[in-house]
Short mmCIF file of C-alpha atoms in Angstrom, two decimals:
data_model
loop_
_atom_site.label_atom_id
_atom_site.label_comp_id
_atom_site.label_asym_id
_atom_site.label_seq_id
_atom_site.Cartn_x
_atom_site.Cartn_y
_atom_site.Cartn_z
CA MET A 1 0.00 0.00 0.00
CA SER A 2 2.85 2.42 0.80
CA PHE A 3 4.17 1.96 -2.75
CA LEU A 4 0.74 2.87 -4.14
CA VAL A 5 0.61 5.96 -1.92
CA THR A 6 4.03 6.98 -3.19
CA LEU A 7 2.87 6.62 -6.79
CA ILE A 8 -0.26 8.69 -6.11
CA TYR A 9 1.80 11.40 -4.43
CA LEU A 10 4.19 11.37 -7.39
CA ALA A 11 1.30 11.72 -9.84
CA ALA A 12 -0.10 14.60 -7.76
CA GLY A 13 3.29 16.34 -7.78
CA VAL A 14 3.54 15.97 -11.55
CA ALA A 15 0.01 17.36 -11.91
CA PHE A 16 0.98 20.42 -9.85
CA ILE A 17 4.09 21.03 -11.96
CA VAL A 18 2.21 20.63 -15.26
CA GLY A 19 -0.68 22.75 -13.99
CA LEU A 20 1.70 25.51 -12.88
CA LYS A 21 3.37 25.45 -16.29
CA MET A 22 0.00 25.71 -18.04
CA LEU A 23 -1.00 28.66 -15.88
CA GLY A 24 1.80 30.63 -17.52
CA LYS A 25 -0.16 30.94 -20.78
CA THR A 26 -3.59 32.51 -21.16
CA HIS A 27 -4.90 29.92 -23.60
CA THR A 28 -3.93 26.98 -21.33
CA ALA A 29 -4.60 28.57 -17.92
CA ARG A 30 -8.09 27.10 -17.49
CA ARG A 31 -6.84 23.60 -18.22
CA GLY A 32 -3.94 24.27 -15.87
CA ASN A 33 -6.39 25.00 -13.09
CA LEU A 34 -8.21 21.73 -13.77
CA VAL A 35 -4.95 19.76 -13.85
CA SER A 36 -3.87 21.32 -10.55
CA ALA A 37 -7.29 20.58 -9.02
CA GLY A 38 -6.88 16.97 -10.15
CA GLY A 39 -3.50 16.91 -8.44
CA MET A 40 -5.08 18.10 -5.21
CA ALA A 41 -7.74 15.36 -5.46
CA LEU A 42 -4.95 12.82 -5.85
CA ALA A 43 -3.20 14.31 -2.81
CA VAL A 44 -6.33 13.86 -0.69
CA LEU A 45 -6.74 10.29 -1.97
CA GLY A 46 -3.12 9.53 -1.14
CA THR A 47 -3.60 10.89 2.38
CA VAL A 48 -6.68 8.71 2.90
CA LEU A 49 -4.79 5.61 1.74
CA SER A 50 -1.83 6.57 3.92
CA ILE A 51 -4.09 6.70 6.99
CA TYR A 52 -5.60 3.34 6.04
CA ASP A 53 -2.14 1.83 5.67
CA HIS A 54 -1.01 3.24 9.02
CA HIS A 55 -4.06 1.80 10.82
CA ARG A 56 -4.34 -1.36 8.73
CA GLY A 57 -5.13 -3.58 11.71
CA ASP A 58 -7.68 -1.34 13.42
CA PHE A 59 -8.87 0.96 10.64
CA SER A 60 -12.33 2.51 10.85
CA LEU A 61 -14.09 5.15 8.79
CA GLY A 62 -14.20 7.35 11.89
CA GLN A 63 -10.47 7.94 11.49
CA LEU A 64 -11.25 9.85 8.28
CA GLN A 65 -13.80 12.16 9.85
CA TYR A 66 -11.53 15.21 9.95
CA ILE A 67 -10.53 14.79 6.32
CA ALA A 68 -14.20 14.46 5.37
CA ILE A 69 -15.11 17.54 7.39
CA GLY A 70 -12.27 19.50 5.76
CA VAL A 71 -13.29 18.47 2.24
CA VAL A 72 -16.94 19.33 2.85
CA LEU A 73 -16.22 22.69 4.47
CA GLY A 74 -13.68 23.57 1.78
CA THR A 75 -16.17 22.71 -0.95
CA LEU A 76 -18.99 24.66 0.69
CA VAL A 77 -16.79 27.74 1.02
CA GLY A 78 -14.64 27.43 -2.10
CA ILE A 79 -17.25 26.98 -4.81
CA PRO A 80 -19.49 29.95 -3.82
CA ALA A 81 -16.43 32.12 -3.23
CA ALA A 82 -14.98 31.35 -6.65
CA ARG A 83 -18.30 31.90 -8.41
CA MET A 84 -19.41 35.01 -6.56
CA VAL A 85 -16.16 36.95 -6.21
CA LYS A 86 -15.99 40.01 -8.44
CA MET A 87 -12.95 40.57 -10.62
CA THR A 88 -12.28 43.77 -8.70
CA ALA A 89 -12.12 41.70 -5.52
CA MET A 90 -9.85 38.98 -6.95
CA PRO A 91 -6.66 40.50 -5.44
CA GLU A 92 -8.23 40.47 -1.98
CA MET A 93 -9.29 36.86 -2.47
CA VAL A 94 -5.76 35.85 -3.49
CA ALA A 95 -4.42 37.62 -0.39
CA LEU A 96 -6.83 35.64 1.80
CA PHE A 97 -5.84 32.36 0.11
CA ASN A 98 -2.20 33.13 0.91
CA GLY A 99 -3.21 33.77 4.51
CA PHE A 100 -5.14 30.50 4.73
CA GLY A 101 -2.09 28.64 3.48
CA GLY A 102 0.02 30.32 6.14
CA ILE A 103 -2.32 29.54 9.04
CA ALA A 104 -2.63 25.92 7.84
CA SER A 105 1.15 25.49 8.06
CA LEU A 106 1.21 27.18 11.47
CA LEU A 107 -1.44 24.78 12.76
CA VAL A 108 0.46 21.78 11.39
CA GLY A 109 3.56 22.89 13.28
CA TRP A 110 1.55 23.65 16.41
CA SER A 111 -0.12 20.22 16.32
CA GLN A 112 3.22 18.45 16.10
CA VAL A 113 4.25 20.00 19.41
CA HIS A 114 0.96 19.82 21.29
CA VAL A 115 -0.95 16.77 20.03
CA ASP A 116 1.68 14.21 21.04
CA ASP A 117 3.27 15.24 24.33
CA GLY A 118 6.16 12.83 23.94
CA TRP A 119 7.03 13.78 20.38
CA THR A 120 9.33 16.72 21.13
CA GLY A 121 11.48 14.57 23.36
CA THR A 122 12.36 12.19 20.52
CA ALA A 123 12.44 14.57 17.52
CA ASP A 124 15.82 15.53 16.07
CA GLY A 125 17.08 19.09 15.71
CA PHE A 126 16.29 19.34 11.99
CA THR A 127 12.67 18.32 12.48
CA LEU A 128 12.25 20.73 15.40
CA THR A 129 13.72 23.52 13.26
CA THR A 130 11.25 22.85 10.45
CA VAL A 131 8.36 22.82 12.93
CA TYR A 132 9.36 26.24 14.23
CA LEU A 133 9.90 27.57 10.69
CA ALA A 134 6.42 26.38 9.69
CA VAL A 135 4.99 28.33 12.62
CA LEU A 136 7.18 31.41 12.09
CA ILE A 137 6.70 31.75 8.33
CA GLY A 138 3.07 30.64 8.52
CA GLY A 139 2.29 33.24 11.18
CA VAL A 140 3.94 36.04 9.21
CA THR A 141 2.06 34.95 6.09
CA PHE A 142 -1.30 34.78 7.86
CA THR A 143 -1.37 38.19 9.51
CA GLY A 144 0.55 39.85 6.67
CA SER A 145 -2.02 38.55 4.21
CA LEU A 146 -4.87 39.84 6.35
CA ILE A 147 -3.33 43.32 6.32
CA ALA A 148 -2.81 43.10 2.55
CA TYR A 149 -6.46 42.08 2.19
CA ALA A 150 -7.59 45.00 4.34
CA LYS A 151 -5.54 47.48 2.29
CA LEU A 152 -6.76 46.11 -1.05
CA ALA A 153 -10.37 46.02 0.10
CA GLU A 154 -9.92 49.54 1.53
CA LYS A 155 -10.99 48.34 4.98
CA ILE A 156 -7.99 50.30 6.21
CA THR A 157 -6.02 53.06 4.51
CA SER A 158 -3.82 51.94 1.64
CA LYS A 159 -1.17 54.50 2.62
CA PRO A 160 1.97 53.27 4.37
CA GLY A 161 1.75 53.22 8.16
CA LEU A 162 5.10 54.61 9.29
CA TYR A 163 6.68 55.67 12.57
CA ALA A 164 10.20 56.56 13.67
CA GLY A 165 12.50 53.59 14.13
CA GLN A 166 10.06 51.18 12.51
CA ASN A 167 12.62 49.14 10.59
CA LEU A 168 14.75 48.80 13.74
CA VAL A 169 11.77 47.56 15.75
CA ASN A 170 10.87 45.03 13.06
CA ALA A 171 14.48 43.83 12.89
CA LEU A 172 14.60 43.36 16.67
CA VAL A 173 11.31 41.42 16.63
CA LEU A 174 12.66 39.17 13.86
CA LEU A 175 15.89 38.58 15.76
CA ALA A 176 13.90 37.78 18.91
CA ALA A 177 11.72 35.31 17.01
CA ALA A 178 14.80 33.66 15.49
CA GLY A 179 16.49 33.50 18.89
CA LEU A 180 13.45 31.84 20.44
CA GLY A 181 13.54 29.33 17.58
CA VAL A 182 17.12 28.36 18.44
CA TRP A 183 16.15 28.11 22.12
CA PHE A 184 13.14 25.94 21.21
CA VAL A 185 15.34 23.47 19.33
CA TYR A 186 17.48 23.05 22.45
CA ASP A 187 14.53 23.04 24.85
CA PRO A 188 11.49 21.71 22.91
CA GLN A 189 9.57 20.91 26.10
CA SER A 190 9.02 24.61 26.87
CA ASP A 191 5.51 25.57 25.78
CA LEU A 192 6.16 29.19 26.76
CA LEU A 193 8.99 29.55 24.25
CA PHE A 194 6.84 28.15 21.48
CA LEU A 195 3.87 30.37 22.41
CA VAL A 196 5.93 33.56 22.52
CA GLY A 197 7.56 32.68 19.20
CA THR A 198 4.11 32.18 17.66
CA VAL A 199 2.89 35.55 18.96
CA LEU A 200 6.00 37.29 17.61
CA ALA A 201 5.43 35.66 14.20
CA LEU A 202 1.85 36.92 14.09
CA PHE A 203 2.95 40.41 15.14
CA LEU A 204 5.76 40.45 12.58
CA GLY A 205 3.31 39.78 9.73
CA VAL A 206 1.35 42.91 10.66
CA ALA A 207 4.46 45.00 11.25
CA ALA A 208 6.01 43.97 7.92
CA VAL A 209 3.02 44.82 5.70
CA ILE A 210 1.60 47.92 7.43
CA PRO A 211 4.49 50.14 6.16
CA ILE A 212 3.89 49.13 2.52
CA GLY A 213 1.68 51.35 0.37
CA GLY A 214 -1.25 50.10 -1.67
CA ALA A 215 0.56 50.69 -4.97
CA ASP A 216 3.08 48.01 -4.00
CA MET A 217 0.46 45.40 -3.09
CA PRO A 218 0.99 43.35 -6.30
CA VAL A 219 4.58 42.71 -5.19
CA VAL A 220 3.47 42.00 -1.62
CA ILE A 221 0.90 39.45 -2.81
CA SER A 222 3.59 37.66 -4.83
CA LEU A 223 5.94 37.65 -1.85
CA LEU A 224 3.27 36.40 0.58
CA ASN A 225 2.42 33.68 -1.93
CA SER A 226 6.04 32.60 -1.79
CA TYR A 227 5.97 32.70 2.02
CA SER A 228 2.92 30.43 2.08
CA GLY A 229 4.81 27.93 -0.07
CA LEU A 230 7.91 28.06 2.12
CA ALA A 231 5.75 27.55 5.22
CA ALA A 232 4.10 24.54 3.59
CA CYS A 233 7.50 23.14 2.63
CA ALA A 234 8.70 23.47 6.23
CA ALA A 235 5.49 21.80 7.43
CA GLY A 236 6.13 18.98 4.97
CA PHE A 237 9.54 18.32 6.53
CA ALA A 238 7.95 18.49 9.99
CA VAL A 239 5.44 15.73 9.20
CA SER A 240 7.68 13.83 6.72
CA ASN A 241 5.31 14.35 3.78
CA THR A 242 7.18 14.42 0.49
CA LEU A 243 4.23 15.81 -1.49
CA LEU A 244 3.87 18.77 0.87
CA ILE A 245 7.60 19.41 0.57
CA THR A 246 7.45 19.31 -3.22
CA THR A 247 4.37 21.49 -3.65
CA GLY A 248 5.54 23.96 -1.02
CA ALA A 249 8.87 24.31 -2.79
CA LEU A 250 7.07 24.86 -6.11
CA VAL A 251 4.89 27.62 -4.69
CA GLY A 252 7.79 29.19 -2.83
CA ALA A 253 10.07 29.24 -5.86
CA SER A 254 7.42 30.47 -8.30
CA GLY A 255 6.41 33.21 -5.85
CA ILE A 256 9.99 34.44 -5.54
CA ILE A 257 10.43 34.42 -9.33
CA LEU A 258 7.20 36.37 -9.80
CA THR A 259 8.20 38.83 -7.07
CA ASN A 260 11.50 39.43 -8.86
CA ILE A 261 9.67 40.00 -12.16
CA MET A 262 7.33 42.51 -10.50
CA CYS A 263 10.22 44.40 -8.91
CA LYS A 264 12.03 44.62 -12.25
CA ALA A 265 8.83 45.91 -13.85
CA MET A 266 8.93 48.81 -11.39
CA ASN A 267 12.72 49.22 -11.57
CA ARG A 268 12.89 48.85 -7.79
CA SER A 269 14.57 46.42 -5.45
CA LEU A 270 12.59 44.21 -3.10
CA ALA A 271 14.19 46.03 -0.17
CA ASN A 272 12.92 49.34 -1.55
CA VAL A 273 9.39 47.94 -1.81
CA LEU A 274 9.44 46.52 1.71
CA PHE A 275 11.16 49.34 3.56
CA SER A 276 10.78 52.62 1.64
CA GLY A 277 7.17 53.41 2.58
CA PHE A 278 6.35 54.34 -1.01
CA GLY A 279 3.34 56.67 -1.16
CA SER A 280 3.92 58.27 2.23
CA GLY A 281 4.39 61.96 2.73
CA ALA A 282 8.09 61.37 3.20
CA THR A 283 8.59 59.79 -0.20
CA THR A 284 6.01 61.41 -2.43
CA ARG A 285 7.23 64.71 -3.78
CA LYS A 286 4.97 67.57 -4.62
CA ALA A 287 3.56 67.19 -8.11
CA ARG A 288 4.91 69.61 -10.65
CA VAL A 289 2.61 72.20 -12.15
CA GLN A 290 0.93 70.79 -15.22
CA GLN A 291 1.10 72.69 -18.46
CA GLY A 292 -2.06 72.96 -20.54
CA GLU A 293 -5.56 71.70 -19.96
CA ALA A 294 -7.22 68.35 -20.29
CA LYS A 295 -9.23 68.03 -23.50
CA PRO A 296 -12.49 66.11 -23.02
CA LYS A 297 -14.17 64.25 -25.86
CA THR A 298 -17.45 62.39 -26.08
CA PRO A 299 -17.71 58.83 -27.40
CA GLU A 300 -19.29 60.32 -30.52
CA ASP A 301 -16.18 62.48 -31.08
CA ALA A 302 -13.87 59.54 -30.46
CA TYR A 303 -15.78 57.39 -32.94
CA TYR A 304 -14.71 59.48 -35.96
CA ILE A 305 -11.03 59.03 -35.11
CA LEU A 306 -11.37 55.35 -34.29
CA GLU A 307 -13.37 54.62 -37.43
CA ALA A 308 -10.42 55.81 -39.52
CA ALA A 309 -7.75 54.10 -37.40
CA ARG A 310 -5.77 51.23 -38.88
CA SER A 311 -4.04 50.24 -35.63
CA VAL A 312 -5.34 50.44 -32.07
CA VAL A 313 -3.78 49.32 -28.80
CA PHE A 314 -5.82 48.91 -25.62
CA ILE A 315 -3.95 49.53 -22.36
CA PRO A 316 -6.08 48.17 -19.50
CA GLY A 317 -5.76 48.96 -15.81
CA TYR A 318 -7.65 48.55 -12.58
CA GLY A 319 -10.38 50.90 -13.81
CA MET A 320 -11.38 48.30 -16.41
CA ALA A 321 -11.86 45.78 -13.61
CA VAL A 322 -13.93 48.25 -11.58
CA ALA A 323 -16.21 48.94 -14.55
CA GLN A 324 -16.32 45.25 -15.58
CA ALA A 325 -15.67 46.52 -19.07
CA GLN A 326 -13.63 43.61 -20.46
CA HIS A 327 -16.49 42.04 -22.43
CA ALA A 328 -17.48 45.40 -23.94
CA VAL A 329 -13.84 46.02 -24.83
CA LYS A 330 -13.66 42.66 -26.60
CA GLU A 331 -16.88 43.37 -28.53
CA PHE A 332 -15.60 46.80 -29.56
CA ALA A 333 -12.26 45.31 -30.61
CA ASP A 334 -14.09 42.82 -32.83
CA LEU A 335 -15.88 45.71 -34.53
CA LEU A 336 -12.57 47.50 -35.10
CA GLU A 337 -11.09 44.37 -36.65
CA ARG A 338 -14.07 43.98 -38.98
CA ASN A 339 -13.42 47.58 -39.97
CA GLY A 340 -9.90 46.65 -41.10
CA CYS A 341 -8.08 47.72 -37.94
CA GLU A 342 -5.25 45.80 -36.27
CA VAL A 343 -5.92 45.43 -32.53
CA ARG A 344 -3.49 44.73 -29.70
CA TYR A 345 -3.67 44.73 -25.90
CA ALA A 346 -0.60 46.05 -24.09
CA ILE A 347 -0.16 44.49 -20.63
CA HIS A 348 2.09 46.04 -17.99
CA PRO A 349 3.38 43.50 -15.42
CA VAL A 350 2.04 45.52 -12.47
CA ALA A 351 -1.22 46.76 -13.99
CA GLY A 352 -4.11 46.12 -11.62
CA ARG A 353 -3.72 45.09 -8.00
CA MET A 354 -2.31 41.61 -8.30
CA PRO A 355 0.05 39.77 -10.67
CA GLY A 356 -1.72 38.84 -13.90
CA HIS A 357 -4.86 40.81 -13.03
CA MET A 358 -5.36 42.13 -16.57
CA ASN A 359 -4.57 38.76 -18.14
CA VAL A 360 -7.31 37.16 -16.05
CA LEU A 361 -9.83 39.83 -17.05
CA LEU A 362 -9.08 39.57 -20.76
CA ALA A 363 -9.03 35.78 -20.69
CA GLU A 364 -12.49 35.87 -19.13
CA ALA A 365 -13.64 37.90 -22.16
CA ASN A 366 -12.00 35.36 -24.56
CA VAL A 367 -9.46 37.83 -25.92
CA PRO A 368 -7.06 35.86 -28.17
CA TYR A 369 -3.74 35.25 -26.46
CA GLU A 370 -1.90 36.28 -29.62
CA GLN A 371 -3.23 39.84 -29.27
CA LEU A 372 -1.70 40.32 -25.82
CA VAL A 373 1.68 42.05 -26.04
CA GLU A 374 4.19 42.86 -23.35
CA MET A 375 5.55 46.30 -22.59
CA ASP A 376 8.92 45.64 -24.26
CA THR A 377 7.16 44.52 -27.43
CA ILE A 378 4.70 47.39 -27.83
CA ASN A 379 6.95 50.33 -26.88
CA PRO A 380 9.26 50.18 -29.94
CA ILE A 381 6.23 50.37 -32.27
CA MET A 382 4.04 52.72 -30.24
CA GLU A 383 4.88 55.68 -32.49
CA ASN A 384 3.30 53.79 -35.39
CA MET A 385 0.04 53.15 -33.53
CA ASP A 386 -2.87 55.33 -34.68
CA VAL A 387 -4.71 55.18 -31.35
CA ALA A 388 -3.90 54.10 -27.82
CA ILE A 389 -6.93 53.59 -25.57
CA VAL A 390 -6.01 53.73 -21.89
CA ILE A 391 -8.77 52.11 -19.81
CA GLY A 392 -8.42 52.94 -16.16
CA ALA A 393 -4.62 52.63 -16.12
CA ASN A 394 -2.65 55.46 -14.57
CA ASP A 395 0.78 54.89 -13.04
CA VAL A 396 1.88 52.36 -15.70
CA VAL A 397 1.44 54.99 -18.47
CA ASN A 398 2.73 58.01 -16.54
CA PRO A 399 5.37 59.85 -18.63
CA ASP A 400 6.94 61.27 -15.47
CA ALA A 401 8.61 57.88 -15.08
CA ARG A 402 10.74 58.90 -18.09
CA GLU A 403 10.77 62.68 -17.88
CA ASP A 404 10.69 63.92 -14.28
CA GLU A 405 13.65 62.98 -12.10
CA THR A 406 11.83 64.30 -9.00
CA SER A 407 8.92 61.88 -9.46
CA PRO A 408 8.67 58.95 -7.01
CA ILE A 409 8.23 56.61 -10.00
CA TYR A 410 11.13 58.01 -12.04
CA GLY A 411 12.97 55.12 -13.74
CA MET A 412 9.99 52.75 -13.60
CA PRO A 413 9.46 51.11 -17.01
CA ILE A 414 6.10 52.21 -18.43
CA ILE A 415 4.01 51.65 -21.52
CA ASP A 416 4.74 54.65 -23.74
CA ALA A 417 1.09 55.43 -24.51
CA ASP A 418 1.88 59.12 -25.03
CA LYS A 419 3.91 58.26 -28.15
CA ALA A 420 0.87 57.02 -30.08
CA ARG A 421 -0.58 59.41 -32.63
CA THR A 422 -3.77 59.80 -30.59
CA VAL A 423 -4.46 58.78 -26.99
CA PHE A 424 -7.93 58.32 -25.49
CA ILE A 425 -7.98 58.04 -21.70
CA LEU A 426 -11.13 56.47 -20.28
CA LYS A 427 -11.59 57.60 -16.68
CA ARG A 428 -14.38 58.67 -14.38
CA SER A 429 -12.48 61.79 -13.32
CA MET A 430 -9.07 63.46 -13.26
CA ALA A 431 -8.21 61.73 -9.97
CA SER A 432 -4.75 60.24 -9.54
CA GLY A 433 -4.15 56.50 -9.45
CA PHE A 434 -3.64 54.12 -6.53
CA ALA A 435 -0.13 55.49 -5.93
CA GLY A 436 -1.52 59.01 -5.53
CA ILE A 437 0.67 60.52 -8.26
CA GLU A 438 -0.56 63.04 -10.84
CA ASN A 439 -0.29 61.99 -14.49
CA PRO A 440 0.86 64.53 -17.12
CA LEU A 441 -0.37 62.18 -19.86
CA PHE A 442 -3.80 63.75 -19.32
CA PHE A 443 -2.46 67.10 -20.58
CA LYS A 444 -0.41 65.96 -23.59
CA GLU A 445 -1.22 67.57 -26.91
CA ASN A 446 -2.29 64.26 -28.46
CA SER A 447 -4.30 63.07 -25.43
CA TYR A 448 -8.04 63.31 -24.92
CA MET A 449 -10.11 62.45 -21.85
CA VAL A 450 -13.30 60.44 -22.32
CA PHE A 451 -15.00 60.78 -18.95
CA GLY A 452 -17.45 58.25 -17.56
CA ASP A 453 -17.80 54.59 -16.71
CA ALA A 454 -15.51 52.61 -19.02
CA LYS A 455 -18.13 49.97 -19.78
CA LYS A 456 -20.74 52.58 -20.72
CA THR A 457 -18.19 54.42 -22.83
CA MET A 458 -17.34 51.23 -24.70
CA GLU A 459 -21.02 50.46 -25.19
CA ALA A 460 -21.53 53.97 -26.58
CA LEU A 461 -18.67 53.44 -29.05
CA ILE A 462 -20.15 50.08 -30.03
CA GLY A 463 -23.47 51.82 -30.63
CA GLU A 464 -21.80 54.43 -32.86
CA PHE A 465 -20.16 51.74 -35.00
CA LYS A 466 -23.34 49.71 -35.31
CA SER A 467 -25.37 52.80 -36.19
CA ALA A 468 -22.91 53.68 -38.93
CA VAL A 469 -23.13 50.15 -40.36
CA ALA A 470 -26.92 50.20 -40.23
CA ALA A 471 -27.02 53.56 -42.01
#
């Protein structure tokens, strides 16, 4: 039976690897989710068989009650949550999932110490270390994810929460938690050490994320995702579960890689994201005086330019998610293509409030993967584009990142929307973006503001095209 369990765990691990690979492409992402879900089903089956094998002589169905309860509760919560969550709330949901992963690892570590009173006396130093790491990293992940959720959901302010000596305090707390971990390995019978270490881990998660501004939340989500994987990996060593070790390592490594990609997309180091307090009064310089005035246009005005355009690039941002405009954008793009126009979608790595936010939205609307282009691909040809349509994006198209050395985002790679022949900016108002920085793109000579809900604006443009065809 143990050989069969090993094979099932191996198949589950392969399914997770294949599923993760498929998630990297829009056109295979849905199948990747299904493959990964199949891997999780295999993991549960392998756990059930492992319990049966361990209690072969006195096995009873009652020994599976907690697994059954977990599966039922997870299903009852997971399916409605996945179906009912709005795309605007997807970043918050991902943050919560990271937190759940962290608290699960913490509880695994906690159970190892407290369920079997004699266990700590026989465990070796490596196992005790992994138990403490599961609790430490899991605790940081759990409370840090809750703070990230609260910032994204605007339950608390998205601005950095800073005070004098904050980094020093956090460093001392981390050192104290690490020191208690060393002490625990040498004295595993002390419940007080373990309890204080757990409390410090939970506090550290709050203290680490509170100073980070809302504009940096996509990076924080990626990092917390990596933490949840590392915590699971440590928990896997603690309970000698090879599948948990493998999957935790996969999540941890992929999260770190994604975090690095996000940091490069902003031309900032991870240390700068975690410790600079970006968006606070101390780091945000006074906006320069804008030259010129914003030029509003109606959808009817925009139609005449778009009808003659031979190339159009859509640049989506969080505003498209808020308006739920992705399906209207896809319908409008189809009309442009039937009119002889070449359509592209330019995706900035940090557009939206979580990694891949725009890709998820556009995939939901069945936008062809081939039409999605990265920033480095679209920028060299932006000058040849007839029209750039910016839909709710702000910081990722801000020319100050190239032109104003005093700007907090100076040096951040952006999509050069201002270099297109004509730029339409779809926004509800002239308000700044999530980072709180003014955008001079609104005042460029070739830029026009189309005020209103992005979905309604797109529907108005669709109506103009259809009316022209009917006439």
